[in-house]
XYZ file of C-alpha atoms in Angstrom:
483
model
C -18.294 243.120 240.539
C -21.961 244.309 239.890
C -23.331 243.357 243.154
C -23.283 239.907 243.728
C -23.063 238.495 240.036
C -19.742 237.126 239.150
C -17.330 238.758 236.818
C -18.858 238.621 232.644
C -17.345 235.244 231.305
C -17.312 233.064 234.573
C -16.973 228.920 233.583
C -20.135 227.298 234.836
C -20.476 224.085 234.855
C -19.129 220.265 236.882
C -16.352 218.191 236.093
C -15.927 214.226 235.419
C -13.407 212.110 234.663
C -13.437 208.941 231.741
C -12.250 205.836 234.680
C -15.878 207.825 236.696
C -18.524 207.569 233.540
C -17.339 206.082 230.780
C -17.256 202.603 231.017
C -16.666 200.500 227.730
C -13.435 199.391 228.709
C -13.278 196.681 226.241
C -14.782 198.300 223.388
C -13.329 199.656 220.321
C -9.634 198.704 220.779
C -9.223 200.385 224.356
C -7.480 198.768 226.396
C -6.790 198.496 230.389
C -6.172 200.831 232.445
C -5.044 200.936 236.426
C -8.218 202.089 237.410
C -9.791 199.467 236.030
C -7.932 197.176 238.107
C -10.156 198.530 241.220
C -12.313 195.771 242.759
C -15.445 196.901 244.661
C -15.099 196.090 248.677
C -18.255 196.764 250.535
C -18.017 199.732 253.345
C -18.035 197.602 256.285
C -14.668 195.481 255.431
C -12.905 198.848 254.123
C -10.358 200.638 256.546
C -10.663 204.564 256.558
C -12.239 206.160 252.975
C -9.250 206.615 250.416
C -8.190 204.822 247.197
C -6.635 201.295 246.736
C -3.298 200.543 246.821
C -3.273 197.857 244.455
C 0.278 195.923 244.392
C 1.597 193.831 241.669
C 1.221 190.733 242.563
C -3.128 191.133 243.421
C -3.216 192.697 239.245
C -1.520 189.570 238.909
C -4.602 187.222 240.644
C -7.315 189.656 239.220
C -6.338 188.683 235.475
C -6.054 185.183 235.928
C -10.115 185.106 237.752
C -11.241 188.344 236.201
C -14.610 187.239 236.987
C -14.649 186.792 240.293
C -14.201 190.204 240.942
C -16.560 193.552 240.037
C -14.216 196.027 238.674
C -16.983 199.359 239.321
C -14.974 202.016 237.181
C -14.321 199.487 233.871
C -18.258 200.236 233.415
C -18.396 203.913 235.673
C -22.446 205.106 234.280
C -22.631 204.263 230.719
C -21.163 207.652 229.271
C -19.625 205.784 226.459
C -23.233 205.410 224.857
C -25.019 207.666 226.884
C -23.414 211.133 226.477
C -25.462 212.564 224.056
C -28.007 211.824 226.495
C -25.872 213.564 229.189
C -24.094 216.337 227.652
C -28.387 217.902 227.432
C -29.235 217.603 230.397
C -26.253 218.682 231.676
C -26.644 222.194 228.625
C -30.512 222.184 230.004
C -28.762 223.529 233.792
C -27.035 226.152 231.091
C -23.741 224.401 232.111
C -20.822 227.080 230.000
C -18.070 224.889 231.127
C -17.826 220.909 231.183
C -14.240 219.114 232.765
C -14.107 215.602 231.068
C -10.876 213.646 230.738
C -9.651 211.620 227.929
C -9.063 207.666 228.927
C -4.978 207.473 227.510
C -5.584 203.793 226.774
C -8.505 204.402 224.606
C -6.018 205.994 222.204
C -2.956 203.763 222.683
C -4.381 200.641 224.683
C -0.913 199.821 225.462
C 0.812 202.999 226.024
C 3.655 202.297 224.406
C 1.842 201.965 221.009
C 3.520 203.435 217.937
C 0.292 203.920 216.722
C -2.489 205.750 217.894
C -6.365 203.570 218.369
C -8.520 205.631 215.475
C -12.042 204.866 217.244
C -10.382 205.725 219.953
C -10.042 209.316 218.854
C -13.439 209.581 217.354
C -14.675 208.633 220.181
C -13.468 212.048 221.829
C -14.215 213.833 218.761
C -17.878 212.766 218.943
C -18.269 214.129 222.823
C -16.658 217.676 221.799
C -18.755 217.761 218.684
C -21.735 217.441 221.062
C -20.310 219.821 223.573
C -19.871 222.422 220.848
C -23.511 222.038 219.790
C -24.612 223.357 222.906
C -22.029 226.124 223.220
C -20.416 224.046 226.330
C -16.804 224.790 226.321
C -14.704 221.259 227.425
C -12.024 221.366 230.026
C -10.228 218.351 229.217
C -7.820 216.015 231.540
C -4.957 214.813 229.873
C -4.208 212.175 232.865
C -6.988 211.436 235.452
C -6.413 208.422 237.714
C -6.487 206.305 234.873
C -1.996 205.658 233.661
C -2.533 202.448 230.348
C -2.132 199.397 233.029
C 0.986 197.811 230.167
C 2.994 201.241 231.951
C 2.441 200.425 235.974
C 2.918 196.635 234.691
C 5.573 196.549 232.649
C 7.917 200.022 233.764
C 6.257 200.314 237.103
C 4.447 203.172 235.564
C 5.300 206.478 236.084
C 8.927 205.622 238.674
C 10.316 204.814 234.889
C 11.646 207.699 233.174
C 10.629 206.930 229.835
C 6.925 207.217 230.116
C 7.877 211.061 229.688
C 7.682 210.607 226.081
C 5.419 208.419 226.417
C 3.253 210.446 227.583
C 4.885 213.430 225.255
C 3.383 211.310 222.095
C 0.078 211.092 223.651
C -0.893 214.553 224.309
C 0.570 215.860 220.662
C -1.551 213.196 218.942
C -4.421 214.720 221.347
C -3.827 218.083 220.446
C -3.017 217.827 217.495
C -7.022 215.971 216.799
C -8.343 218.339 218.896
C -6.983 221.993 218.424
C -9.837 223.388 216.410
C -12.218 221.988 219.428
C -10.498 222.115 222.804
C -7.978 225.316 223.856
C -8.210 224.696 227.735
C -6.790 221.880 229.569
C -5.204 220.068 232.689
C -2.263 217.719 233.172
C -2.308 215.182 235.441
C -5.435 215.119 237.792
C -4.094 216.351 241.390
C -0.661 215.784 240.870
C 0.386 215.682 244.620
C -1.330 212.271 245.013
C 2.354 211.078 244.169
C 3.228 211.689 247.006
C 0.423 209.998 249.127
C -1.129 206.521 246.616
C 1.551 206.905 244.363
C -0.166 203.305 242.190
C -3.670 206.028 241.940
C -1.271 209.097 240.845
C 0.934 206.934 238.446
C 0.840 203.413 238.483
C 3.241 202.809 240.407
C 4.753 199.753 242.757
C 6.304 200.493 245.688
C 5.833 196.613 247.455
C 9.393 196.070 245.801
C 11.573 199.609 247.169
C 13.926 199.748 249.857
C 12.929 203.481 250.329
C 9.094 204.292 248.468
C 9.276 207.599 249.283
C 12.361 208.239 246.700
C 9.883 206.301 244.723
C 7.448 208.454 244.671
C 8.743 211.461 244.816
C 10.588 210.329 241.630
C 7.630 209.249 239.437
C 6.633 212.990 240.135
C 9.795 214.711 238.794
C 8.785 212.811 235.772
C 5.303 214.327 235.706
C 6.127 217.835 236.353
C 9.051 217.162 233.261
C 6.197 215.733 231.721
C 3.722 218.502 232.385
C 5.802 220.921 231.303
C 6.512 219.495 227.634
C 3.231 219.512 227.207
C 2.443 222.667 228.141
C 4.554 223.533 225.848
C 3.562 221.294 223.509
C 0.175 222.556 223.871
C 1.606 226.610 222.831
C 3.423 224.980 219.868
C -0.121 223.219 218.297
C -1.868 225.864 219.428
C -1.215 229.680 220.507
C -4.534 229.663 222.183
C -4.424 226.927 223.991
C -4.229 227.263 228.240
C -3.121 225.130 230.121
C -3.139 224.423 233.659
C -2.166 222.174 236.568
C -3.857 220.850 239.431
C -4.062 220.305 243.236
C -6.012 218.746 245.477
C -5.952 221.539 248.213
C -6.563 220.591 251.459
C -6.476 223.365 253.781
C -4.204 222.475 257.042
C -5.074 224.711 259.972
C -3.027 223.754 263.486
C -5.250 222.955 266.470
C -4.257 225.532 268.764
C -1.657 228.659 268.985
C 1.185 226.355 270.344
C 4.112 227.298 268.191
C 4.238 223.296 267.391
C 0.985 223.416 265.956
C 1.598 225.972 264.467
C 4.772 225.138 262.354
C 3.333 221.407 261.272
C 0.021 222.651 259.774
C 2.361 224.725 258.102
C 4.740 221.855 256.948
C 1.821 220.335 255.930
C 0.626 222.962 253.916
C 4.104 223.730 252.317
C 4.117 219.398 251.237
C 0.728 220.275 249.752
C 2.138 223.229 247.954
C 5.532 221.787 247.026
C 3.462 220.201 243.441
C 1.567 224.172 242.489
C 6.062 225.823 243.295
C 7.117 223.348 241.155
C 4.355 224.001 238.171
C 3.941 228.127 238.210
C 7.982 228.883 239.435
C 10.038 226.251 237.387
C 12.026 225.137 240.969
C 12.795 222.643 244.039
C 12.105 225.741 246.829
C 13.992 225.215 249.585
C 11.927 223.315 252.506
C 11.604 220.121 250.035
C 15.857 219.954 249.442
C 16.087 219.827 253.032
C 13.014 217.030 253.422
C 14.991 215.065 251.000
C 18.258 215.686 253.028
C 16.294 214.559 255.729
C 14.659 211.455 254.288
C 17.277 209.964 252.131
C 15.322 211.145 248.858
C 17.872 212.274 246.269
C 16.107 212.930 242.477
C 17.559 212.047 239.666
C 17.660 214.552 236.719
C 18.672 214.583 233.450
C 21.232 218.187 231.045
C 18.165 219.696 230.544
C 15.121 218.641 232.810
C 15.807 222.177 235.465
C 15.446 224.310 231.715
C 12.403 222.382 230.688
C 10.470 223.133 234.246
C 11.819 227.385 234.221
C 11.253 227.687 230.201
C 7.435 225.889 230.648
C 4.737 226.495 233.571
C 1.190 226.499 233.948
C -0.791 228.955 232.474
C -3.252 228.788 235.446
C -3.694 226.946 238.596
C -6.832 224.260 238.692
C -7.869 222.660 242.131
C -10.373 220.518 244.120
C -11.550 221.796 248.133
C -13.822 219.512 249.526
C -12.838 220.537 252.887
C -9.956 221.281 255.201
C -8.009 219.248 258.056
C -6.812 219.927 261.351
C -2.994 218.997 262.423
C -1.880 218.720 266.028
C 1.541 218.048 267.776
C -0.381 215.795 270.259
C 0.138 212.407 269.764
C -3.552 211.498 272.123
C -6.109 214.169 270.060
C -8.959 212.381 268.046
C -8.052 212.033 264.826
C -10.586 211.815 262.248
C -11.095 208.886 259.711
C -8.426 207.336 257.121
C -8.548 209.474 254.057
C -5.903 210.620 251.410
C -6.185 214.344 253.481
C -6.625 213.396 257.531
C -5.929 215.424 260.858
C -7.313 215.784 263.991
C -11.311 216.756 265.271
C -11.760 220.025 264.127
C -15.258 221.330 266.818
C -16.391 224.314 264.640
C -17.157 221.813 261.610
C -19.535 219.812 260.734
C -18.190 216.612 259.336
C -20.078 214.469 256.242
C -21.254 211.294 256.138
C -17.722 209.660 254.910
C -16.164 212.074 257.966
C -14.880 215.096 255.830
C -14.931 217.745 257.740
C -17.067 220.935 255.686
C -15.255 224.540 255.764
C -16.768 226.537 253.185
C -14.907 229.858 254.605
C -11.442 227.705 254.107
C -12.482 227.673 250.287
C -11.809 231.455 250.516
C -8.483 231.055 251.853
C -6.927 228.882 250.068
C -8.140 231.162 247.056
C -6.534 234.062 248.658
C -3.588 232.007 249.881
C -2.603 230.455 246.117
C -3.189 233.896 244.247
C -1.075 235.923 247.213
C 1.305 233.345 246.764
C 1.279 232.821 242.613
C -0.406 236.349 241.146
C -2.092 233.823 238.151
C -5.249 232.388 237.556
C -7.820 229.914 239.932
C -10.199 227.399 237.625
C -11.897 225.297 241.149
C -12.266 222.148 239.263
C -13.825 220.030 242.498
C -16.066 220.753 243.925
C -19.200 218.941 246.160
C -20.589 217.082 248.555
C -21.258 213.072 248.294
C -24.104 211.984 250.083
C -26.506 209.295 250.059
C -28.817 210.214 248.604
C -33.070 208.987 248.026
C -35.415 208.050 244.930
C -38.800 208.920 246.628
C -41.650 207.013 244.947
C -42.281 210.096 242.665
C -38.945 209.774 240.880
C -38.283 212.743 243.117
C -34.819 213.820 244.793
C -34.863 215.954 247.398
C -31.088 216.991 248.306
C -31.110 219.998 250.270
C -28.483 219.179 251.737
C -26.104 219.888 248.617
C -27.152 222.622 247.910
C -26.421 224.146 251.551
C -23.516 222.721 250.814
C -22.599 224.024 247.175
C -24.239 227.404 247.715
C -21.854 227.966 251.086
C -19.028 227.482 248.680
C -20.042 230.052 245.985
C -20.233 232.675 248.792
C -17.063 232.120 249.703
C -15.803 232.227 246.277
C -17.852 236.356 245.879
C -16.059 236.779 248.690
C -12.756 235.788 246.712
C -13.223 237.486 243.955
C -14.178 240.936 246.086
C -10.467 240.318 248.124
C -8.895 240.631 244.443
C -8.560 236.639 243.811
C -8.883 235.881 239.632
C -10.830 233.048 239.670
C -11.716 231.801 236.316
C -14.225 229.256 237.134
C -16.594 226.727 238.751
C -16.877 222.997 237.810
C -18.752 220.854 241.110
C -17.012 217.548 240.950
C -19.810 214.990 239.539
C -23.226 216.823 238.029
C -24.123 212.947 237.157
C -23.710 210.212 239.873
C -20.299 208.112 238.800
C -18.132 206.060 240.890
C -16.352 206.791 243.425
C -12.153 207.573 243.211
C -12.204 206.705 247.080
C -14.258 204.144 247.205
C -15.362 203.065 244.100
C -19.125 202.858 245.474
C -22.503 204.161 243.679
C -23.840 205.323 246.952
C -21.760 207.974 247.485
C -24.021 210.136 245.308
C -22.667 214.164 244.074
C -24.717 214.671 240.942
C -27.120 217.383 240.731
C -28.347 214.201 238.187
C -29.123 211.126 239.996
C -28.322 207.833 237.861
C -30.190 204.692 239.296
C -27.514 202.100 239.844
C -26.129 200.673 243.299
C -22.572 199.911 244.296
C -23.353 196.317 242.904
C -23.818 197.733 239.442
C -27.442 196.768 239.545
C -29.793 199.340 237.868
C -31.178 200.864 234.675
C -28.916 203.271 234.741
C -31.797 205.715 233.922
C -31.155 209.460 234.848
C -33.333 211.639 236.937
C -32.641 215.326 237.867
C -32.200 215.881 241.368
C -34.030 218.925 243.513
C -30.213 220.854 243.317
C -30.488 220.193 239.012
C -33.189 222.983 239.567
C -31.794 225.171 241.163
C -27.265 225.135 239.938
C -29.631 226.137 237.079
C -30.908 229.877 238.472
C -26.996 229.885 239.849
C -26.364 230.282 236.239
C -29.268 231.657 234.607
C -27.947 234.367 237.026
C -24.072 234.277 236.663
C -24.217 233.354 240.686
C -26.345 236.698 242.104
C -29.066 233.957 242.601
C -28.130 231.346 245.476
């Protein structure tokens, strides 16, 4: 590295998902997705900070009387009509990459349709053309927490092997359609969430299962096979395509040097990295086979599954990183609020308004750990601070706390590159305010761009540049040298 500049060709940008920004949930032939059935629950009524796990019965009841509920992800921030304005703002910051996802139900409204929805395909043509206008490279997630609702209700989502074929048809359609516009792809967003919230991860209902773990890991196996097939298809259609997996990387530390704590933390990290082990190494590791034996889990495979996994590994690993967690063998240790990745309180770390512990150095540790393990390129595709922002009377937002958070993480990225990590790029989460996945709030804001909308859907949707907008612009202009 020359001084503190990042490597030439480093990708700087931001990341979003269709179900959190697009809106237009019932326009131009789009079908409902599982995200469209997550109703808003005020903070005082929620338990913790984790994505809602909706039951089949709840969905059936809500569908009978939809007007009685508010579903924030149906509306997002109206990117569907405002994408030109929003992409122009991202270009003004100097983005050379923009991570977004395709809504599967916008292309195949029911997931199992015979033919794709042309209006949905045209929409993403327009979005990618707008990106090209500003020399922004699209990084496209194929499935980001929005399995078509019909596939959940009719097949129990990814618990059913039939979804592999439906997904293969979908990805072949978009790979063919956008082969001259997109060459960076991710298969499943935070695929390890399948083991923690199967509804969010893949439209799987657990309420009728006598072995929920079996169902969750069977669904994960189906996604592994589908991801490998998607990688195969992508390379066949365009040899320049690069396909990555996506992992929610929550580093786990032991609370003390008690060997019981150390083993507990090691096991937690293994259960996290199991998903990248499959994507990169193409086989089930010994530690997970032991876990399966001890928890009465038996993965049902078809002939050829192991070969598909082995022959079609991903080209790179992508991760989200927001925090580290700490584990303890002490059952009386103080635990943090409930979330997807939680643990005991780490006294050395500060905590966000939502109880997430801030650990920039943990990112350097995670990057080194991943690169030592796999020796393939890594892309940080989510990192950011969810915080309460105040729109001042002069329409300014002074978010020094966000700048501080991101600056400290970028410094640790720089250190990891100096350590020898092959880091491709960095897309902060939610460069424009969006609906939170975990809580469906708007008040949990991540963006450089403020959107005038509240938790109950009120507001004029006008966009305002925060202080961090101008800071990130300088970071990109200097290729990471000026922080």
